[in-house]
Structure formats: C-alpha cells, structure tokens
Amino acid sequence: MSEPTPGFSLELSSDVREMRDWVHEFAASVMRPAGSEWDEREQTPWPILQEAAKIGLYSLDFFATQFFDPSGLGFVTAVEELFWGDAGIGLSLVGSTLAAAALTSNGTPEQVGEWCPQMFGDAGDVKLGAFCSSEPDAGSDVGAIRTRAVYDEAHDEWVINGVKTWATNGGIANVHVVIASVDPDLGSRGQASFIVPPGTKGLSQGQKFRKHGIRASHTAEVILDSVRVPGNCLVGGKEKLDRRLARIREGGRGGEQAAMKTFEASRPSVAAMAVGVARAAVEFATEYAVTRVQFGKPIGQNQGVAFQLADMAASVDAARLLTWRAAWMARQGQAFNRAEGSMSKLVAAETAVRVTDQAIQILGGNGYTREYPVERWHRDAKIFTIFEGTSEIQRMIIGRAVTGLDVR
C-alpha cells in the first residue's frame, strides 16, 4: 500500500499501520483471552503489564512516539486496538499516560525529563503514574476542589492536605500528580499541579472502589495528610505560578486551569478507548449473526438484525472519524474552537454504550451471560460517559462553543 499523498488523506502512514498491527496482535493474543479472568479478579494485571513492557509496548518511549506522530493518529490508533482487546486491561496499560499528559502539558522540560520515565519504569521494573483531580465533593465541578497546597517558604516546600477520589492507579502509583488549590479565593483559577515523588510521607491509599466495569484497572481514593514536596515539584515552577496568579488578581486572564487543560488534551484518547470497545462489540455481534442459525437461516438475514448491525457499524465509523479529526487538530496545534475534543468523546462514549447494548440484544440470552464477552464490554462502556468529563459536561462545553452563550 502506497504512502499517503500530500494534502487531504485518511490513509494511515506505513509506520502507524505497522504499529497498529503489532498492537492488535498483542491485544488479540494476550489481552482478550485474559479479559474475563482479570475482570473477575478486580486486580491490576501485573503479569500483562510486564509482558507488554518486555516487548516495549508499556513504555514512555512507545507512548511518546505515538503521541508525537506527525498525523496525530498514532496514539489514538494504538489506544483503539488496546481497548478492542480489553478495556480494563487497556486502562491499566494507558492509565499512567494521563499523569504524564498532565506533566508534559504544564511542566518544565526538567520536570518532564525527571518524572515521566518514573511513571513507566522499564522491562524489568514496571512503574505507574496517577493523576489525582476528582474529590468526594468535586467531580465535574473542578472549581470545588478543596485539597489545599500551602507554600512553606522557610523550607522551600509545599504542604498538601486533602482527599482525592476516583484516581486511576491511586495509592499504588510510583508518581502522583495532584491538583490542589493554592488560592481558594480564585476558585478553579487558583489551582496548580504538584508532583508527589515515590515514598513521600503522608500519601496513602484510601478506599479501593469495586466497579461496574473496567475492573482490571485500579481505582481508589488518595489521602494526602500534611504531604510535603520540594518546591521544584510544583508543576511549571513557582515563578510561572506567581505571574499567573498576579494577572488574575489584577483582573486579567490567567491561562487555562490545570485539570481542565489535561482533560481537554486527553479527550480524543478517551474517545479512541470507547471506539475500541464499540468496534469489538460490532465485530463480535456481526460474526454471531452470520453463524447463528434460527428458523433455518442465519439471524443476520433478518432485517431486524441486519439493520441494527448496519447502524452499529456506521456509528462506530462516525465516532472514529470525529476522534481522528480531534487528534489531528490537537497535533497540528489547532484550537478546539467548536469543542471538537468534547464532540469526539461525547459521540464515541454514547456510541459505545448503545452498540454494546445492541450486541447483547443480538446475542439474546447468550449475550446476557458471562460466557460471552459482550456483557463485560457493555459494563466497561458505561465509564466513557462518566470519567474525564460526563456526557452532560461535554454537551455543556459544546453548547457554549456553538452558541457563544454561557450555557449552564
């Protein structure tokens, strides 16, 4: 297959195609066969993380290479294949990238160079990163974050107190990136991000959540009790923070809030996760409809089934195209002026929930049992309408973008 010609093209480069096929093979041979087991165990699949690390799949170099692919499609293509394999295991494999994104989007080159590698480790020593934003009373409302960071000038340290919740890899990660308020009077604009290094006293895991889906991914509370971190662990540095806060206090613009900047950058990736799950369901339901015979013919010959499959396939392709557009725009440095990132996540998430539900219906009683994977995929799909911005929040963001009004 030839390389894409200059100008508009939806053809993946040979490098991305080769990577996609390699990741797909790992997803098909290693992840998918283990999906049911780790869903039942509700534990981090360390053996699979280690196997991925041995071949270079779970590594900072791999994810960075795909993230910085010139087309912008490398990372979302890899993520789609991983989540086609299994969403819970897939989230364990990519969970550290959110913390890494929070650091790379706001941090200094020195911070990125020091801490991002410690979120992944190497083939012989797998490590994790965790991004901690949500709190018991501050989920979608990031402006309600109560975790407080106070600067101790005498020791050049920040003292952090608070409780985070719904943190992927929370409490078991080697490096935590924590959003905290440094000036509560400024609301969400008075927040900053902090790196909490491995072994820091005062950080502990709280409740580990038993979830409806994505059970192979560790989700827990993170308790910060007088956690002290060095001054150079303030993401972006104090000088930059002081300038931003001064502009805000003088009535000027202070830049994008740290948590929202991270979420906006990650939305195409979350959309790709949903596309992977949805695609898996469509493929499985289609194969079932072709081979399942009732009343003397494959059930796929019935319009009631075939039309469902047609809508499902079209919906997945449409969601992928929105995801690719957002990922391409982000890589080209184009602003999401019409909330293209939110559009991709909204449509892909809603599609994943709908088509996995339809897949269960097509399989009938079989689809409702754990002997077939579609019931697990349906449970996994629901999270995409909730985490990193609910569908309602995405609609609000899109509504503001298209109307120019302060939609609330």
Tab-separated table of C-alpha atoms in Angstrom:
chain	number	residue	atom	x	y	z
A	1	MET	CA	0.000	0.000	0.000
A	2	SER	CA	1.430	3.370	-1.006
A	3	GLU	CA	2.217	6.228	1.346
A	4	PRO	CA	-0.470	8.939	1.706
A	5	THR	CA	-0.144	11.652	-0.927
A	6	PRO	CA	0.310	15.283	0.171
A	7	GLY	CA	-2.875	17.096	1.028
A	8	PHE	CA	-6.023	15.627	2.481
A	9	SER	CA	-5.877	11.910	3.210
A	10	LEU	CA	-7.442	9.494	5.659
A	11	GLU	CA	-4.851	6.821	4.921
A	12	LEU	CA	-2.627	5.934	7.849
A	13	SER	CA	1.115	6.100	7.266
A	14	SER	CA	3.019	2.835	6.903
A	15	ASP	CA	4.567	3.382	10.356
A	16	VAL	CA	1.169	3.783	12.013
A	17	ARG	CA	-0.247	0.783	10.145
A	18	GLU	CA	2.689	-1.365	11.231
A	19	MET	CA	2.296	-0.216	14.834
A	20	ARG	CA	-1.474	-0.829	14.712
A	21	ASP	CA	-0.998	-4.399	13.526
A	22	TRP	CA	1.637	-5.062	16.193
A	23	VAL	CA	-0.562	-3.719	18.996
A	24	HIS	CA	-3.569	-5.594	17.607
A	25	GLU	CA	-1.630	-8.865	17.756
A	26	PHE	CA	-0.796	-8.237	21.426
A	27	ALA	CA	-4.403	-7.307	22.153
A	28	ALA	CA	-5.733	-10.407	20.399
A	29	SER	CA	-3.252	-12.956	21.736
A	30	VAL	CA	-2.545	-11.646	25.247
A	31	MET	CA	-5.231	-9.212	26.407
A	32	ARG	CA	-8.503	-10.572	25.081
A	33	PRO	CA	-8.004	-14.151	26.354
A	34	ALA	CA	-7.250	-12.744	29.823
A	35	GLY	CA	-10.055	-10.173	29.936
A	36	SER	CA	-12.619	-12.272	31.790
A	37	GLU	CA	-10.103	-13.506	34.385
A	38	TRP	CA	-8.887	-10.058	35.385
A	39	ASP	CA	-12.417	-8.659	35.344
A	40	GLU	CA	-13.351	-11.306	37.925
A	41	ARG	CA	-10.197	-10.763	39.972
A	42	GLU	CA	-10.603	-6.976	40.037
A	43	GLN	CA	-6.862	-6.537	40.326
A	44	THR	CA	-4.144	-4.756	38.378
A	45	PRO	CA	-2.917	-7.265	35.744
A	46	TRP	CA	0.773	-7.004	36.619
A	47	PRO	CA	1.817	-10.031	34.509
A	48	ILE	CA	0.311	-8.448	31.408
A	49	LEU	CA	1.904	-5.085	32.160
A	50	GLN	CA	5.249	-6.853	32.494
A	51	GLU	CA	4.731	-8.755	29.252
A	52	ALA	CA	3.862	-5.502	27.487
A	53	ALA	CA	6.942	-3.846	28.988
A	54	LYS	CA	9.196	-6.657	27.765
A	55	ILE	CA	8.231	-6.032	24.149
A	56	GLY	CA	8.352	-2.241	24.535
A	57	LEU	CA	4.614	-1.634	24.434
A	58	TYR	CA	4.275	-0.428	28.025
A	59	SER	CA	6.935	2.262	27.910
A	60	LEU	CA	7.274	6.025	27.827
A	61	ASP	CA	9.134	5.770	24.516
A	62	PHE	CA	6.299	3.884	22.836
A	63	PHE	CA	3.503	6.155	24.010
A	64	ALA	CA	5.540	9.307	23.344
A	65	THR	CA	6.404	8.131	19.839
A	66	GLN	CA	2.741	7.555	19.027
A	67	PHE	CA	1.616	10.774	20.738
A	68	PHE	CA	4.033	12.833	18.655
A	69	ASP	CA	3.260	11.101	15.358
A	70	PRO	CA	3.013	13.931	12.790
A	71	SER	CA	-0.518	12.955	11.790
A	72	GLY	CA	-1.748	12.880	15.383
A	73	LEU	CA	-3.316	9.478	14.712
A	74	GLY	CA	-0.644	7.212	16.191
A	75	PHE	CA	-1.736	7.362	19.814
A	76	VAL	CA	-5.481	7.105	19.204
A	77	THR	CA	-4.903	4.189	16.830
A	78	ALA	CA	-2.858	2.344	19.454
A	79	VAL	CA	-5.449	3.062	22.144
A	80	GLU	CA	-8.308	1.796	19.968
A	81	GLU	CA	-6.511	-1.510	19.473
A	82	LEU	CA	-5.735	-1.924	23.168
A	83	PHE	CA	-9.329	-1.289	24.182
A	84	TRP	CA	-10.544	-3.565	21.403
A	85	GLY	CA	-8.576	-6.205	23.307
A	86	ASP	CA	-9.984	-5.398	26.749
A	87	ALA	CA	-10.968	-2.115	28.378
A	88	GLY	CA	-9.947	-2.942	31.949
A	89	ILE	CA	-6.523	-4.240	30.986
A	90	GLY	CA	-6.237	-1.458	28.417
A	91	LEU	CA	-6.793	1.192	31.072
A	92	SER	CA	-4.105	-0.409	33.223
A	93	LEU	CA	-1.758	-0.120	30.257
A	94	VAL	CA	-2.540	3.517	29.448
A	95	GLY	CA	-3.526	4.808	32.912
A	96	SER	CA	-0.114	6.342	33.507
A	97	THR	CA	-0.363	8.429	30.351
A	98	LEU	CA	-2.907	10.796	31.944
A	99	ALA	CA	-0.432	11.710	34.670
A	100	ALA	CA	2.269	12.037	32.028
A	101	ALA	CA	-0.004	14.296	29.948
A	102	ALA	CA	-0.679	16.481	32.985
A	103	LEU	CA	3.042	16.886	33.427
A	104	THR	CA	4.008	17.412	29.790
A	105	SER	CA	1.226	19.944	29.162
A	106	ASN	CA	2.160	22.148	32.123
A	107	GLY	CA	5.619	21.143	33.371
A	108	THR	CA	9.137	22.335	32.667
A	109	PRO	CA	11.432	20.271	30.424
A	110	GLU	CA	13.446	19.315	33.507
A	111	GLN	CA	10.344	18.031	35.313
A	112	VAL	CA	9.195	16.066	32.281
A	113	GLY	CA	12.629	14.525	31.844
A	114	GLU	CA	12.924	13.543	35.502
A	115	TRP	CA	9.444	12.301	36.359
A	116	CYS	CA	7.771	10.924	33.232
A	117	PRO	CA	10.189	7.976	32.946
A	118	GLN	CA	9.421	7.115	36.581
A	119	MET	CA	5.749	6.669	35.659
A	120	PHE	CA	6.568	3.726	33.387
A	121	GLY	CA	9.838	2.115	34.501
A	122	ASP	CA	11.384	-0.419	32.160
A	123	ALA	CA	11.027	-4.019	31.075
A	124	GLY	CA	12.434	-5.300	34.357
A	125	ASP	CA	10.669	-2.887	36.689
A	126	VAL	CA	7.141	-1.743	35.740
A	127	LYS	CA	6.037	1.506	37.397
A	128	LEU	CA	2.833	3.540	37.404
A	129	GLY	CA	1.679	7.147	37.379
A	130	ALA	CA	-1.582	8.538	38.792
A	131	PHE	CA	-3.412	11.786	38.039
A	132	CYS	CA	-5.431	12.972	41.032
A	133	SER	CA	-8.069	15.603	40.374
A	134	SER	CA	-11.565	14.467	41.462
A	135	GLU	CA	-12.657	14.711	45.084
A	136	PRO	CA	-15.680	13.414	47.034
A	137	ASP	CA	-17.429	16.791	46.533
A	138	ALA	CA	-15.668	17.877	43.337
A	139	GLY	CA	-16.117	15.650	40.303
A	140	SER	CA	-17.297	17.549	37.250
A	141	ASP	CA	-17.079	20.772	39.282
A	142	VAL	CA	-13.293	21.132	39.392
A	143	GLY	CA	-13.742	24.594	40.874
A	144	ALA	CA	-14.928	22.939	44.101
A	145	ILE	CA	-11.585	21.237	44.754
A	146	ARG	CA	-10.703	21.569	48.442
A	147	THR	CA	-7.293	19.931	48.511
A	148	ARG	CA	-5.018	22.725	49.666
A	149	ALA	CA	-1.340	23.362	48.989
A	150	VAL	CA	0.443	25.923	51.164
A	151	TYR	CA	3.954	27.157	50.454
A	152	ASP	CA	6.476	26.858	53.293
A	153	GLU	CA	8.967	29.484	52.223
A	154	ALA	CA	11.445	28.707	55.003
A	155	HIS	CA	11.959	25.177	53.715
A	156	ASP	CA	11.023	25.747	50.039
A	157	GLU	CA	8.343	23.080	50.341
A	158	TRP	CA	4.659	22.775	49.575
A	159	VAL	CA	2.423	21.208	52.208
A	160	ILE	CA	-0.608	19.420	50.727
A	161	ASN	CA	-3.716	18.271	52.564
A	162	GLY	CA	-6.866	16.733	51.127
A	163	VAL	CA	-8.585	13.643	49.756
A	164	LYS	CA	-8.723	12.662	46.100
A	165	THR	CA	-11.089	10.069	44.696
A	166	TRP	CA	-11.638	8.028	41.519
A	167	ALA	CA	-7.893	8.086	40.872
A	168	THR	CA	-6.671	5.520	38.353
A	169	ASN	CA	-3.625	3.839	39.952
A	170	GLY	CA	-4.296	5.961	43.039
A	171	GLY	CA	-2.242	4.946	46.041
A	172	ILE	CA	-0.268	2.260	44.191
A	173	ALA	CA	1.425	4.572	41.669
A	174	ASN	CA	5.080	5.466	41.954
A	175	VAL	CA	4.423	9.084	40.969
A	176	HIS	CA	1.218	11.008	41.687
A	177	VAL	CA	0.316	14.295	40.002
A	178	VAL	CA	-2.116	16.125	42.294
A	179	ILE	CA	-4.343	19.129	41.585
A	180	ALA	CA	-4.611	21.425	44.603
A	181	SER	CA	-5.813	24.923	45.396
A	182	VAL	CA	-3.113	27.467	46.195
A	183	ASP	CA	-5.542	30.399	46.420
A	184	PRO	CA	-9.129	29.329	47.253
A	185	ASP	CA	-10.428	32.876	46.680
A	186	LEU	CA	-9.710	32.474	42.960
A	187	GLY	CA	-11.684	29.255	42.539
A	188	SER	CA	-10.512	26.970	39.758
A	189	ARG	CA	-8.102	29.641	38.526
A	190	GLY	CA	-6.241	29.457	41.822
A	191	GLN	CA	-5.222	25.823	41.364
A	192	ALA	CA	-1.906	24.220	40.486
A	193	SER	CA	-0.471	20.751	39.888
A	194	PHE	CA	2.084	19.060	42.114
A	195	ILE	CA	4.341	16.048	41.662
A	196	VAL	CA	4.357	13.730	44.659
A	197	PRO	CA	7.505	11.578	44.412
A	198	PRO	CA	7.667	7.887	45.338
A	199	GLY	CA	7.686	7.143	49.060
A	200	THR	CA	6.563	10.605	50.144
A	201	LYS	CA	5.294	10.519	53.723
A	202	GLY	CA	1.650	11.382	54.278
A	203	LEU	CA	0.326	9.972	50.988
A	204	SER	CA	-1.710	6.796	51.341
A	205	GLN	CA	-4.408	4.828	49.581
A	206	GLY	CA	-7.914	5.158	50.916
A	207	GLN	CA	-10.886	3.153	49.715
A	208	LYS	CA	-10.351	0.961	46.659
A	209	PHE	CA	-13.521	1.023	44.571
A	210	ARG	CA	-15.304	-2.099	43.356
A	211	LYS	CA	-16.641	-1.032	39.994
A	212	HIS	CA	-19.355	-1.913	37.498
A	213	GLY	CA	-16.793	-2.190	34.708
A	214	ILE	CA	-13.092	-1.688	33.839
A	215	ARG	CA	-12.411	-3.864	36.878
A	216	ALA	CA	-8.846	-4.749	35.896
A	217	SER	CA	-7.919	-1.088	36.375
A	218	HIS	CA	-7.169	0.019	39.937
A	219	THR	CA	-9.335	2.957	41.094
A	220	ALA	CA	-9.039	4.334	44.619
A	221	GLU	CA	-9.022	7.290	46.957
A	222	VAL	CA	-5.732	9.047	47.667
A	223	ILE	CA	-5.306	10.619	51.091
A	224	LEU	CA	-2.841	13.490	51.485
A	225	ASP	CA	-2.062	14.175	55.137
A	226	SER	CA	0.469	17.001	55.504
A	227	VAL	CA	2.311	15.773	52.449
A	228	ARG	CA	5.487	17.781	51.926
A	229	VAL	CA	7.018	18.062	48.474
A	230	PRO	CA	10.041	20.120	47.402
A	231	GLY	CA	9.442	23.469	45.740
A	232	ASN	CA	10.628	22.095	42.403
A	233	CYS	CA	7.708	19.652	42.442
A	234	LEU	CA	5.272	22.465	41.629
A	235	VAL	CA	4.449	21.697	38.005
A	236	GLY	CA	5.672	24.564	35.844
A	237	GLY	CA	7.566	26.236	38.700
A	238	LYS	CA	6.715	28.927	41.224
A	239	GLU	CA	7.753	31.872	39.101
A	240	LYS	CA	5.265	30.904	36.413
A	241	LEU	CA	2.536	30.329	39.012
A	242	ASP	CA	3.159	33.688	40.697
A	243	ARG	CA	2.924	35.531	37.370
A	244	ARG	CA	-0.325	33.768	36.500
A	245	LEU	CA	-1.926	34.473	39.881
A	246	ALA	CA	-0.847	38.122	39.715
A	247	ARG	CA	-2.547	38.537	36.323
A	248	ILE	CA	-5.745	37.002	37.672
A	249	ARG	CA	-5.794	39.227	40.750
A	250	GLU	CA	-5.361	42.262	38.524
A	251	GLY	CA	-8.407	41.242	36.531
A	252	GLY	CA	-6.589	39.698	33.596
A	253	ARG	CA	-6.689	36.250	32.097
A	254	GLY	CA	-4.704	33.607	33.913
A	255	GLY	CA	-4.488	30.831	31.383
A	256	GLU	CA	-6.304	27.519	31.400
A	257	GLN	CA	-6.935	25.709	34.682
A	258	ALA	CA	-4.537	22.776	35.096
A	259	ALA	CA	-7.076	19.958	35.399
A	260	MET	CA	-9.234	21.183	32.506
A	261	LYS	CA	-6.199	21.588	30.269
A	262	THR	CA	-5.265	17.974	30.958
A	263	PHE	CA	-8.787	16.676	30.337
A	264	GLU	CA	-9.203	18.631	27.097
A	265	ALA	CA	-5.933	17.241	25.762
A	266	SER	CA	-6.940	13.681	26.681
A	267	ARG	CA	-10.482	13.665	25.267
A	268	PRO	CA	-9.596	12.288	21.813
A	269	SER	CA	-7.720	9.469	23.549
A	270	VAL	CA	-10.737	8.633	25.718
A	271	ALA	CA	-12.874	8.709	22.583
A	272	ALA	CA	-10.491	6.187	20.996
A	273	MET	CA	-10.940	3.923	24.024
A	274	ALA	CA	-14.697	3.969	23.503
A	275	VAL	CA	-14.297	3.324	19.778
A	276	GLY	CA	-12.190	0.255	20.545
A	277	VAL	CA	-14.845	-1.241	22.831
A	278	ALA	CA	-17.647	-0.389	20.401
A	279	ARG	CA	-15.777	-1.899	17.471
A	280	ALA	CA	-15.188	-5.115	19.408
A	281	ALA	CA	-18.915	-5.402	20.089
A	282	VAL	CA	-19.898	-4.765	16.467
A	283	GLU	CA	-17.429	-7.325	15.153
A	284	PHE	CA	-18.492	-9.964	17.668
A	285	ALA	CA	-22.210	-9.399	17.088
A	286	THR	CA	-21.727	-9.491	13.318
A	287	GLU	CA	-19.860	-12.781	13.421
A	288	TYR	CA	-22.529	-14.209	15.727
A	289	ALA	CA	-25.321	-13.052	13.419
A	290	VAL	CA	-23.646	-14.707	10.434
A	291	THR	CA	-23.106	-18.059	12.159
A	292	ARG	CA	-26.150	-18.298	14.463
A	293	VAL	CA	-28.935	-20.178	12.668
A	294	GLN	CA	-32.553	-19.887	13.718
A	295	PHE	CA	-35.617	-20.970	11.716
A	296	GLY	CA	-33.317	-22.417	9.078
A	297	LYS	CA	-31.212	-19.343	8.286
A	298	PRO	CA	-28.548	-17.091	9.853
A	299	ILE	CA	-30.174	-14.477	12.056
A	300	GLY	CA	-28.222	-11.840	10.147
A	301	GLN	CA	-30.547	-12.402	7.195
A	302	ASN	CA	-33.384	-10.900	9.206
A	303	GLN	CA	-33.762	-7.179	8.566
A	304	GLY	CA	-34.335	-6.584	12.262
A	305	VAL	CA	-30.799	-7.816	12.954
A	306	ALA	CA	-29.073	-6.647	9.778
A	307	PHE	CA	-30.388	-3.100	10.163
A	308	GLN	CA	-29.143	-2.981	13.739
A	309	LEU	CA	-25.700	-4.128	12.597
A	310	ALA	CA	-25.721	-1.522	9.825
A	311	ASP	CA	-26.466	1.280	12.281
A	312	MET	CA	-23.880	-0.050	14.724
A	313	ALA	CA	-21.132	-0.207	12.091
A	314	ALA	CA	-21.940	3.272	10.765
A	315	SER	CA	-21.966	4.722	14.283
A	316	VAL	CA	-18.542	3.290	15.112
A	317	ASP	CA	-17.020	4.640	11.902
A	318	ALA	CA	-18.552	8.064	12.540
A	319	ALA	CA	-17.165	8.099	16.086
A	320	ARG	CA	-13.725	7.147	14.809
A	321	LEU	CA	-13.746	9.955	12.251
A	322	LEU	CA	-14.608	12.508	14.938
A	323	THR	CA	-11.818	11.066	17.075
A	324	TRP	CA	-9.303	11.258	14.260
A	325	ARG	CA	-10.305	14.856	13.497
A	326	ALA	CA	-9.787	15.929	17.100
A	327	ALA	CA	-6.488	14.056	17.375
A	328	TRP	CA	-5.245	15.574	14.098
A	329	MET	CA	-6.260	19.078	15.181
A	330	ALA	CA	-4.506	18.684	18.525
A	331	ARG	CA	-1.299	17.520	16.843
A	332	GLN	CA	-1.391	20.443	14.396
A	333	GLY	CA	-1.826	22.875	17.283
A	334	GLN	CA	-5.322	23.889	16.208
A	335	ALA	CA	-7.657	25.094	18.939
A	336	PHE	CA	-10.889	23.226	19.614
A	337	ASN	CA	-12.961	26.319	18.853
A	338	ARG	CA	-16.097	24.239	18.318
A	339	ALA	CA	-15.271	21.859	21.144
A	340	GLU	CA	-14.082	19.183	18.715
A	341	GLY	CA	-12.394	17.264	21.533
A	342	SER	CA	-15.622	17.143	23.511
A	343	MET	CA	-17.565	16.174	20.388
A	344	SER	CA	-15.320	13.168	19.838
A	345	LYS	CA	-15.647	11.969	23.415
A	346	LEU	CA	-19.407	12.536	23.589
A	347	VAL	CA	-20.227	10.709	20.375
A	348	ALA	CA	-17.773	7.855	20.937
A	349	ALA	CA	-18.907	7.295	24.523
A	350	GLU	CA	-22.603	7.305	23.678
A	351	THR	CA	-21.911	5.036	20.711
A	352	ALA	CA	-20.050	2.507	22.857
A	353	VAL	CA	-22.913	2.267	25.345
A	354	ARG	CA	-25.529	1.932	22.611
A	355	VAL	CA	-23.785	-0.633	20.406
A	356	THR	CA	-22.708	-2.867	23.289
A	357	ASP	CA	-26.332	-2.893	24.426
A	358	GLN	CA	-27.409	-3.798	20.889
A	359	ALA	CA	-24.790	-6.545	20.760
A	360	ILE	CA	-26.299	-8.133	23.866
A	361	GLN	CA	-29.723	-7.970	22.224
A	362	ILE	CA	-28.465	-9.668	19.071
A	363	LEU	CA	-26.886	-12.485	21.097
A	364	GLY	CA	-30.079	-12.831	23.123
A	365	GLY	CA	-29.717	-14.968	26.242
A	366	ASN	CA	-26.110	-15.745	25.359
A	367	GLY	CA	-25.305	-12.048	25.414
A	368	TYR	CA	-26.550	-11.772	28.967
A	369	THR	CA	-24.178	-14.443	30.285
A	370	ARG	CA	-20.537	-14.181	31.218
A	371	GLU	CA	-19.764	-16.979	28.805
A	372	TYR	CA	-19.735	-14.315	26.104
A	373	PRO	CA	-17.743	-11.065	26.334
A	374	VAL	CA	-20.418	-8.607	25.224
A	375	GLU	CA	-21.922	-8.248	28.704
A	376	ARG	CA	-18.492	-7.258	30.032
A	377	TRP	CA	-17.966	-4.822	27.183
A	378	HIS	CA	-21.342	-3.274	27.983
A	379	ARG	CA	-20.305	-2.790	31.610
A	380	ASP	CA	-16.953	-1.368	30.516
A	381	ALA	CA	-18.528	1.030	28.000
A	382	LYS	CA	-20.539	2.975	30.556
A	383	ILE	CA	-17.483	4.586	32.128
A	384	PHE	CA	-16.800	6.605	28.976
A	385	THR	CA	-19.961	8.647	29.555
A	386	ILE	CA	-18.728	9.446	33.075
A	387	PHE	CA	-14.988	9.819	33.592
A	388	GLU	CA	-12.850	12.724	32.383
A	389	GLY	CA	-16.000	14.755	31.865
A	390	THR	CA	-19.525	13.316	31.821
A	391	SER	CA	-21.646	13.379	28.669
A	392	GLU	CA	-23.619	16.224	30.247
A	393	ILE	CA	-20.435	18.248	30.746
A	394	GLN	CA	-19.398	17.570	27.145
A	395	ARG	CA	-22.777	18.818	25.918
A	396	MET	CA	-22.410	21.939	28.040
A	397	ILE	CA	-18.951	22.619	26.589
A	398	ILE	CA	-20.190	22.027	23.042
A	399	GLY	CA	-23.266	24.165	23.694
A	400	ARG	CA	-21.110	27.061	24.832
A	401	ALA	CA	-18.870	26.700	21.790
A	402	VAL	CA	-21.660	26.635	19.212
A	403	THR	CA	-23.878	29.313	20.768
A	404	GLY	CA	-21.300	31.629	22.277
A	405	LEU	CA	-23.518	31.776	25.378
A	406	ASP	CA	-22.693	30.867	28.978
A	407	VAL	CA	-24.619	27.587	28.979
A	408	ARG	CA	-25.018	26.183	32.490
